[in-house]
CSV table of C-alpha atoms in Angstrom, one decimal:
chain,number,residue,atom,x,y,z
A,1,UNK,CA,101.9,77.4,92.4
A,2,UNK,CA,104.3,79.0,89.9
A,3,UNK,CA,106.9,76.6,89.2
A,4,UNK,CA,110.5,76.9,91.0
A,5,UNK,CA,112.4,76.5,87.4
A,6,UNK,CA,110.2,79.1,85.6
A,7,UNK,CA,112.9,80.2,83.5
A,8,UNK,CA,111.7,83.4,81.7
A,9,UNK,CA,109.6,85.5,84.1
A,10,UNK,CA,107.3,88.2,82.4
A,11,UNK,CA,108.9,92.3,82.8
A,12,UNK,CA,106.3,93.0,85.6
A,13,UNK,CA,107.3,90.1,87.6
A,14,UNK,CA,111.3,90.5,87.3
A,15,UNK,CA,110.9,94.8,88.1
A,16,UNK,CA,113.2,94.7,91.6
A,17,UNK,CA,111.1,96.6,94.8
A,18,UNK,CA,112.5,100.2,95.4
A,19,UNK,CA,110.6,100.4,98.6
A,20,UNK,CA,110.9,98.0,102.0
A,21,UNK,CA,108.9,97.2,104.6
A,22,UNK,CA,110.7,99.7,107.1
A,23,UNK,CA,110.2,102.6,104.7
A,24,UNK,CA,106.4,101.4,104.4
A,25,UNK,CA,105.6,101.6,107.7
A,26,UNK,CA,107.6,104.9,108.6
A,27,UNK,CA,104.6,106.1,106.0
A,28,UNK,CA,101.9,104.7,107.2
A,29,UNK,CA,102.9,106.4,110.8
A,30,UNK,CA,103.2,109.7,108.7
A,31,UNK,CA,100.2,109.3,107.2
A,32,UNK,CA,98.3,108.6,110.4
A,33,UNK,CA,99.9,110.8,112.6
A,34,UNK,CA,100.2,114.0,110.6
A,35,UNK,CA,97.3,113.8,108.1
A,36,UNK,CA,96.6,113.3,104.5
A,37,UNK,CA,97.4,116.8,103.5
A,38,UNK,CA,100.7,116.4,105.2
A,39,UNK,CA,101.6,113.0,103.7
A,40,UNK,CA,100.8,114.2,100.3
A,41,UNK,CA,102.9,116.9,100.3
A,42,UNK,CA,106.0,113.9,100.0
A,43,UNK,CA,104.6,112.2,97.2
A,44,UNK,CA,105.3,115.2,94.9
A,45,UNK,CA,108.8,114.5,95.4
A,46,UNK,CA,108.5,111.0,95.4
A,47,UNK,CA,106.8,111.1,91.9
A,48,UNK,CA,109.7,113.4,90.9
A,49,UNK,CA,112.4,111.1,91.7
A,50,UNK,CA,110.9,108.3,90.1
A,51,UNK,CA,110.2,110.6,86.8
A,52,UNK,CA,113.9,111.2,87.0
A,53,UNK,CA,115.4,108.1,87.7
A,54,UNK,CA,113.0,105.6,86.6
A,55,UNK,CA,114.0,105.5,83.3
A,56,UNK,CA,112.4,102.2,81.8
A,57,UNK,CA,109.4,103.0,83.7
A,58,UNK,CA,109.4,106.4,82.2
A,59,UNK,CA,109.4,105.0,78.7
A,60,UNK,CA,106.7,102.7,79.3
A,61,UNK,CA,104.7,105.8,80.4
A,62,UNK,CA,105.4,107.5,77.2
A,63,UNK,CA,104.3,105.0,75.0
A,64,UNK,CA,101.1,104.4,76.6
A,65,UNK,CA,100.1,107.9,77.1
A,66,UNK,CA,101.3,108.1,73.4
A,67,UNK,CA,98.4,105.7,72.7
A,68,UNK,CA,95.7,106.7,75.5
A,69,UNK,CA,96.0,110.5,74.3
A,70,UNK,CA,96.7,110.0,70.6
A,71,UNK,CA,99.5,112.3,70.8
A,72,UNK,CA,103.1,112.9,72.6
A,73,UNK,CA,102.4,113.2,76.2
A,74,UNK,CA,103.9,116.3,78.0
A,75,UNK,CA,106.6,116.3,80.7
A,76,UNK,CA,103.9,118.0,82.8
A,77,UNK,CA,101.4,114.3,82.2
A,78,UNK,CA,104.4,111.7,82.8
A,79,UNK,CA,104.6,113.5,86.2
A,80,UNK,CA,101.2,113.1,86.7
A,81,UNK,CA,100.8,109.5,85.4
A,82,UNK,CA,103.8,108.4,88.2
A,83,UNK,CA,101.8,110.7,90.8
A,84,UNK,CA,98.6,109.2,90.5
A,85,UNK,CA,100.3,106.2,91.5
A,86,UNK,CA,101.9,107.7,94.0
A,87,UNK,CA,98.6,109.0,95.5
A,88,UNK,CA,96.4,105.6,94.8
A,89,UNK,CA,99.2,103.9,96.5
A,90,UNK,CA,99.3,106.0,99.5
A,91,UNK,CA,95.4,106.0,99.8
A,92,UNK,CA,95.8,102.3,100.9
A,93,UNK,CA,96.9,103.7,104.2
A,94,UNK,CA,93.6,105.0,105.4
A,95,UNK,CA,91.6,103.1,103.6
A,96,UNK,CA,93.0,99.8,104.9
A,97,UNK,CA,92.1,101.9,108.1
A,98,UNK,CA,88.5,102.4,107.2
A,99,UNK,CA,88.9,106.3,106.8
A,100,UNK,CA,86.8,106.0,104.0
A,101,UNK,CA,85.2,109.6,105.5
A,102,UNK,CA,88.5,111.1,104.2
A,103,UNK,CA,87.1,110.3,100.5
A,104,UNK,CA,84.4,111.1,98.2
A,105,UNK,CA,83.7,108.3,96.7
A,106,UNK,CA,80.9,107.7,93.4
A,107,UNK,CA,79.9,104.2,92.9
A,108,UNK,CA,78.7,103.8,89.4
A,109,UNK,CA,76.4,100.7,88.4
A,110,UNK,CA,76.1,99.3,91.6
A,111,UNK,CA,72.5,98.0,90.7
A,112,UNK,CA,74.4,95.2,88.1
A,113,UNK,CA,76.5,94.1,90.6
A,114,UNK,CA,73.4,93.6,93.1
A,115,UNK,CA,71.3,92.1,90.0
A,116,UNK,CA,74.2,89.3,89.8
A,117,UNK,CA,74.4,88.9,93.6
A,118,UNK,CA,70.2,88.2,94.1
A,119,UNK,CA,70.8,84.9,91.6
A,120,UNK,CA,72.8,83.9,95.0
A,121,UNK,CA,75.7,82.6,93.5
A,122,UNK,CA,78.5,85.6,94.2
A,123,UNK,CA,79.7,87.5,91.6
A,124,UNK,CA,83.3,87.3,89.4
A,125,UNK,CA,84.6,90.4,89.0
A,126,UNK,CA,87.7,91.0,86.7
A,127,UNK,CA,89.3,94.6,86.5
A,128,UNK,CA,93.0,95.9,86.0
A,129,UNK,CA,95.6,98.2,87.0
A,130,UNK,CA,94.0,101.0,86.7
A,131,UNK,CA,93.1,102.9,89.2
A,132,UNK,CA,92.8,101.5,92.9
A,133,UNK,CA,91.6,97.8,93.9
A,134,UNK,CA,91.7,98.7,97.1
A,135,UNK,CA,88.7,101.6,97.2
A,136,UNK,CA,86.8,98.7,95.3
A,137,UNK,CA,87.3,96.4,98.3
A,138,UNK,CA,86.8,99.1,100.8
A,139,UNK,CA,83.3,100.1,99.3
A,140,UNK,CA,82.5,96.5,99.3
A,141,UNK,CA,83.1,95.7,103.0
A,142,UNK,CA,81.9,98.8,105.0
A,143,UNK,CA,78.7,100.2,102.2
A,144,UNK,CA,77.9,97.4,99.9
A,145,UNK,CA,78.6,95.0,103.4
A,146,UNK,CA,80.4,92.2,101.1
A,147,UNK,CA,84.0,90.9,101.3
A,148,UNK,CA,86.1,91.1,97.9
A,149,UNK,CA,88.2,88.6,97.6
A,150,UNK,CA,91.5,88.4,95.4
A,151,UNK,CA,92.1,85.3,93.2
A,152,UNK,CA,95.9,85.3,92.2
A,153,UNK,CA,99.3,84.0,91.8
A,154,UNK,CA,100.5,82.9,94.9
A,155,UNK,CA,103.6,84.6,95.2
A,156,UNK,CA,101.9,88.1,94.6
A,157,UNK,CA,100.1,86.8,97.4
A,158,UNK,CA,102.6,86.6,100.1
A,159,UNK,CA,103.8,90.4,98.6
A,160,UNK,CA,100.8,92.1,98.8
A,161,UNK,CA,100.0,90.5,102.0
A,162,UNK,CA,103.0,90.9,103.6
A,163,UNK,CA,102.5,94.8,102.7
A,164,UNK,CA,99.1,94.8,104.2
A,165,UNK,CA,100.5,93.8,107.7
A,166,UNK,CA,103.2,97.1,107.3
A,167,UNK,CA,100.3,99.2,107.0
A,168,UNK,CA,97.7,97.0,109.2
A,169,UNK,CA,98.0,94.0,110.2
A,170,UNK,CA,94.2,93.4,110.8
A,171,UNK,CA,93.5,94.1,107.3
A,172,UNK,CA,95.4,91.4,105.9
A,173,UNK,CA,93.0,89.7,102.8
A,174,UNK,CA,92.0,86.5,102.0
A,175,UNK,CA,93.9,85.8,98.6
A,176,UNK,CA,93.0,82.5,96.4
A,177,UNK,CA,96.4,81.3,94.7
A,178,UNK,CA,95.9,80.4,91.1
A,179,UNK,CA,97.7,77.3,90.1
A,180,UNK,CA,96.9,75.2,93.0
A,181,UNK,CA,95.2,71.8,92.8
A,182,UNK,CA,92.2,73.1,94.8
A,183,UNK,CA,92.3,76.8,93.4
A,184,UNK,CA,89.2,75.9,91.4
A,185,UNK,CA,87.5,74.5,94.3
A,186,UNK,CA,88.3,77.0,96.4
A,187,UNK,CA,86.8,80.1,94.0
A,188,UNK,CA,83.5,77.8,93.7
A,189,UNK,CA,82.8,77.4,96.9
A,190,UNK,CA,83.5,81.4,97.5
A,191,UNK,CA,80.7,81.9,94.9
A,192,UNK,CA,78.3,79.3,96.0
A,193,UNK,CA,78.8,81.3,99.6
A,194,UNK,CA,77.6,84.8,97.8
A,195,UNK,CA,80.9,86.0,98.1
A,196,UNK,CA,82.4,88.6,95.4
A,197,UNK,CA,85.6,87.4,93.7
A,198,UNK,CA,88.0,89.8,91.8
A,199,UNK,CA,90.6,89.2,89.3
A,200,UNK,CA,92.9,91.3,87.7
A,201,UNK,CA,93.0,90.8,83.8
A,202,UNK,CA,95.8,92.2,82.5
A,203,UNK,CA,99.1,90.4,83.6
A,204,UNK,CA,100.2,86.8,83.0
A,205,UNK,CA,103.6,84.7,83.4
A,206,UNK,CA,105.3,83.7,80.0
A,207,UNK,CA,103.9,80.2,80.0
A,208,UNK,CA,100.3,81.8,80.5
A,209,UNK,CA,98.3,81.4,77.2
A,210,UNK,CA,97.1,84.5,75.8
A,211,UNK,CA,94.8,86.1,73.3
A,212,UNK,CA,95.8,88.6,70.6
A,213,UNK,CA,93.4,91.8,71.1
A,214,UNK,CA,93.4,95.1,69.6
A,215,UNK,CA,93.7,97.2,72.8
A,216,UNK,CA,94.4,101.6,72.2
A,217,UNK,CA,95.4,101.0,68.8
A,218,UNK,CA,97.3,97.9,68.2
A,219,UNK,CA,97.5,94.3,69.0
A,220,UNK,CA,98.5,93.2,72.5
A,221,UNK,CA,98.1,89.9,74.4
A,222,UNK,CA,96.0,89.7,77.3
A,223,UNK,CA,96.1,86.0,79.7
A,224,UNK,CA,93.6,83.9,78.8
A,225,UNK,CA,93.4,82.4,82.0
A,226,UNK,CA,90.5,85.0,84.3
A,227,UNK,CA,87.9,84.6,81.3
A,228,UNK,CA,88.8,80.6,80.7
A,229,UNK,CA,87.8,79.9,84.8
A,230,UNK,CA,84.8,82.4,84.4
A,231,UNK,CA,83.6,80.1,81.6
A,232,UNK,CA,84.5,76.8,83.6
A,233,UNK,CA,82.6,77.9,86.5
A,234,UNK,CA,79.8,79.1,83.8
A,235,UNK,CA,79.2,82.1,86.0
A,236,UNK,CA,79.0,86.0,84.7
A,237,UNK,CA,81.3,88.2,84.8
A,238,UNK,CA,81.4,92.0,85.9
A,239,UNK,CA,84.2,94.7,85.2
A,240,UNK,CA,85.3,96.7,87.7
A,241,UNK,CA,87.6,100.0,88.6
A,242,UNK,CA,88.1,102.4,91.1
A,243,UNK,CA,89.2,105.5,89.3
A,244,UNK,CA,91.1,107.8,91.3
A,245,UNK,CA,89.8,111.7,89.8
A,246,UNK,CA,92.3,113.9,91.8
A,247,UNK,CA,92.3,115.2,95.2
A,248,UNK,CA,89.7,113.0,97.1
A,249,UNK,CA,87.7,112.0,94.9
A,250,UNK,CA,87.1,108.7,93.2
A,251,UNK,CA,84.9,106.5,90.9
A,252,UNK,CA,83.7,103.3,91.0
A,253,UNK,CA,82.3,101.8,87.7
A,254,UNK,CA,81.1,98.0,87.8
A,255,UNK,CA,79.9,96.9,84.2
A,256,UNK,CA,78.3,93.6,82.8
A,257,UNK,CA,81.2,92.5,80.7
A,258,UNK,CA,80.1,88.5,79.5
A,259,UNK,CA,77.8,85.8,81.2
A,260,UNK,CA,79.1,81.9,80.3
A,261,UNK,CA,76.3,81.1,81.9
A,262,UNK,CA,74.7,77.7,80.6
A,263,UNK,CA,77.8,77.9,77.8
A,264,UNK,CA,78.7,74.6,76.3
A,265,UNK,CA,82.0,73.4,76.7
A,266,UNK,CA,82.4,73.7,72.2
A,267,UNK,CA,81.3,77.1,72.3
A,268,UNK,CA,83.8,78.2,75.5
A,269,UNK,CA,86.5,79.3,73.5
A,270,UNK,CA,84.3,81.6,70.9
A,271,UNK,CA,82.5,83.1,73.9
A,272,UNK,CA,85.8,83.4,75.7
A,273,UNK,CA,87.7,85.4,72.5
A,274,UNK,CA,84.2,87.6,72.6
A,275,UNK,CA,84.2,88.7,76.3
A,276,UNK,CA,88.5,89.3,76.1
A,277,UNK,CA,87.5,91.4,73.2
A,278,UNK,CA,84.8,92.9,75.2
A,279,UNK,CA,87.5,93.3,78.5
A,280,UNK,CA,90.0,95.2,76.1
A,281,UNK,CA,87.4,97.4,74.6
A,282,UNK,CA,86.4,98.5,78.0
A,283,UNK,CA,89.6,98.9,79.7
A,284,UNK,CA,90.4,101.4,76.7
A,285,UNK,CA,87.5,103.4,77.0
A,286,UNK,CA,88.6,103.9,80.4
A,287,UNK,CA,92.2,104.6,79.9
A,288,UNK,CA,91.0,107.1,76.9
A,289,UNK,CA,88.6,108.8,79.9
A,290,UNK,CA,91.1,107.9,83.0
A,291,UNK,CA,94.6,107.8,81.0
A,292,UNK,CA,96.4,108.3,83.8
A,293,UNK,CA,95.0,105.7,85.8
A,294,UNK,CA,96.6,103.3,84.3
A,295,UNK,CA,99.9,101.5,86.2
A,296,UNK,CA,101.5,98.7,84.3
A,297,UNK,CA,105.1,100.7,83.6
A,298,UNK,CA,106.5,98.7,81.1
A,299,UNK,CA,106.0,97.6,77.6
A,300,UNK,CA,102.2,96.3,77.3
A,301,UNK,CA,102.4,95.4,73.9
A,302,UNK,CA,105.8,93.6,73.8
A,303,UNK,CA,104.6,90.0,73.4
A,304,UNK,CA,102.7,88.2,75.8
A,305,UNK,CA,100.8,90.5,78.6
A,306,UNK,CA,103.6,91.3,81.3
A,307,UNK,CA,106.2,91.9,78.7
A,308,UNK,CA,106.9,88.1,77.7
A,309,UNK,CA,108.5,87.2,74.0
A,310,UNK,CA,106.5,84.2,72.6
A,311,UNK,CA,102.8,84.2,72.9
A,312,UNK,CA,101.5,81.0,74.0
């Protein structure tokens, strides 16, 4: 549990909520009720007023396009970078309500993800923001016929939840907290049950240790902590990403990224600076191919990972 006295909370974590529950599920009846097409049509000028008004976000954008394109983005991309959130977000809606005929959808190295799953022992996936979880988890349950669970902080938890239930209430997930006393037993006994685990890899809380990587061109810290239980648990571990490629269409890409499998506890820490290394390499080969898929809006390389001051 993330302690009650945390005095400096990283950038994402402090960002207020512009949108409520009500507003959430007058969508999700829009969205339902009149069609995609339909539903779309708002996001154009939702996208707008956050390009307008979202000023801090709309820096954030620039400098990572900045890096992802290796130039000055245009007006014409930031729009596009907050509307590809906009439309990932707003996909949750049907496919929290298995629509998934409503998408064309590639999975991409399925067989690794299967090769993992025969040893019988789950599999520990760790991905990003970028691009939509939720298509990931989708696949999973109705094609692959496996549950992807979430490992995370536990207040993100009760948030994401909470906005599951607005939009369905039977789809609300199973979520490990990180930071319990039991949140390492709990993810064990999820793998030794063949169940697939996902993590997202590129946020932390200030008091988080991190590692200094060179991610799109310069250093930034990315949280020790998914890669530092993956070698505990001396299990392998898989990246993952649902890319969203415009209209319907989307790409899953699941990638051996690092097996601490039979790993000493001397050489954890080498093998875990290799596969961080290895995470950062390929999230930037898919922000270069994807670049805007990618939805932390704020200053990524300020610090610690989440926009923090001192790295740990």
């Amino acid at each position: 549990m993330i302690p009650p006295d945390l005095a400096r909370q990283a950038e994402w974590a402090r960002r207020q909520e512009r949108s409520n529950m009500a507003m959430l599920r007058v969508m999700t009846w829009i969205s339902l009720q009149l069609g995609r097409r339909i539903a779309r049509g708002l996001l154009f000028g939702i996208s707008f007023y956050f390009l307008l008004f979202a000023s801090a976000a709309r820096q954030a954008s620039h400098a990572y396009l900045r890096r992802a394109l290796g130039r000055a983005p245009r007006l014409r991309e930031l729009f596009w970078h907050f509307h590809t959130f906009a439309t990932c977000t707003h996909d949750r809606v049907y496919l929290l309500n298995d629509r998934l005929d409503l998408f064309d959808i590639q999975v991409h190295g399925a067989a690794a993800l299967e090769a993992v799953l025969a040893a019988g022992h789950g599999a520990f996936l760790i991905g990003a923001h970028l691009g939509s979880f939720e298509v990931v988890r989708a696949v999973g349950r109705q094609r692959l016929g496996r549950r992807v669970t979430m490992v995370m902080y536990e207040n993100n938890a009760i948030k994401i939840n909470a906005a599951l239930a607005a939009i369905n209430p039977a789809a609300v997930q199973e979520i490990i907290p990180l930071g319990q006393l039991d949140s390492m037993l709990q993810v064990r006994a999820r793998l030794d049950e063949g169940m697939v685990l996902g993590v997202l890899g590129d946020r932390t809380l200030d008091r988080d240790p991190v590692l200094p990587v060179k991610f799109l061109g310069e250093t930034a810290n990315f949280p020790r902590g998914p890669m530092r239980l993956a070698a505990a648990l001396e299990c392998p571990v898989l990246f993952l990403t649902g890319l969203h490629l415009g209209g319907n269409r989307y790409a899953i890409h699941f990638e051996p990224l690092a097996d601490f499998t039979g790993i000493e506890r001397k050489g954890r820490d080498a093998a875990i600076r290799e596969a961080l290394a290895a995470y950062a390499a390929t999230l930037e080969r898919h922000c270069r191919g994807a670049p805007f898929n990618w939805f932390n809006f704020f200053d990524f390389w300020r610090g610690p990972a989440g926009g923090g001051r001192d790295a740990a």
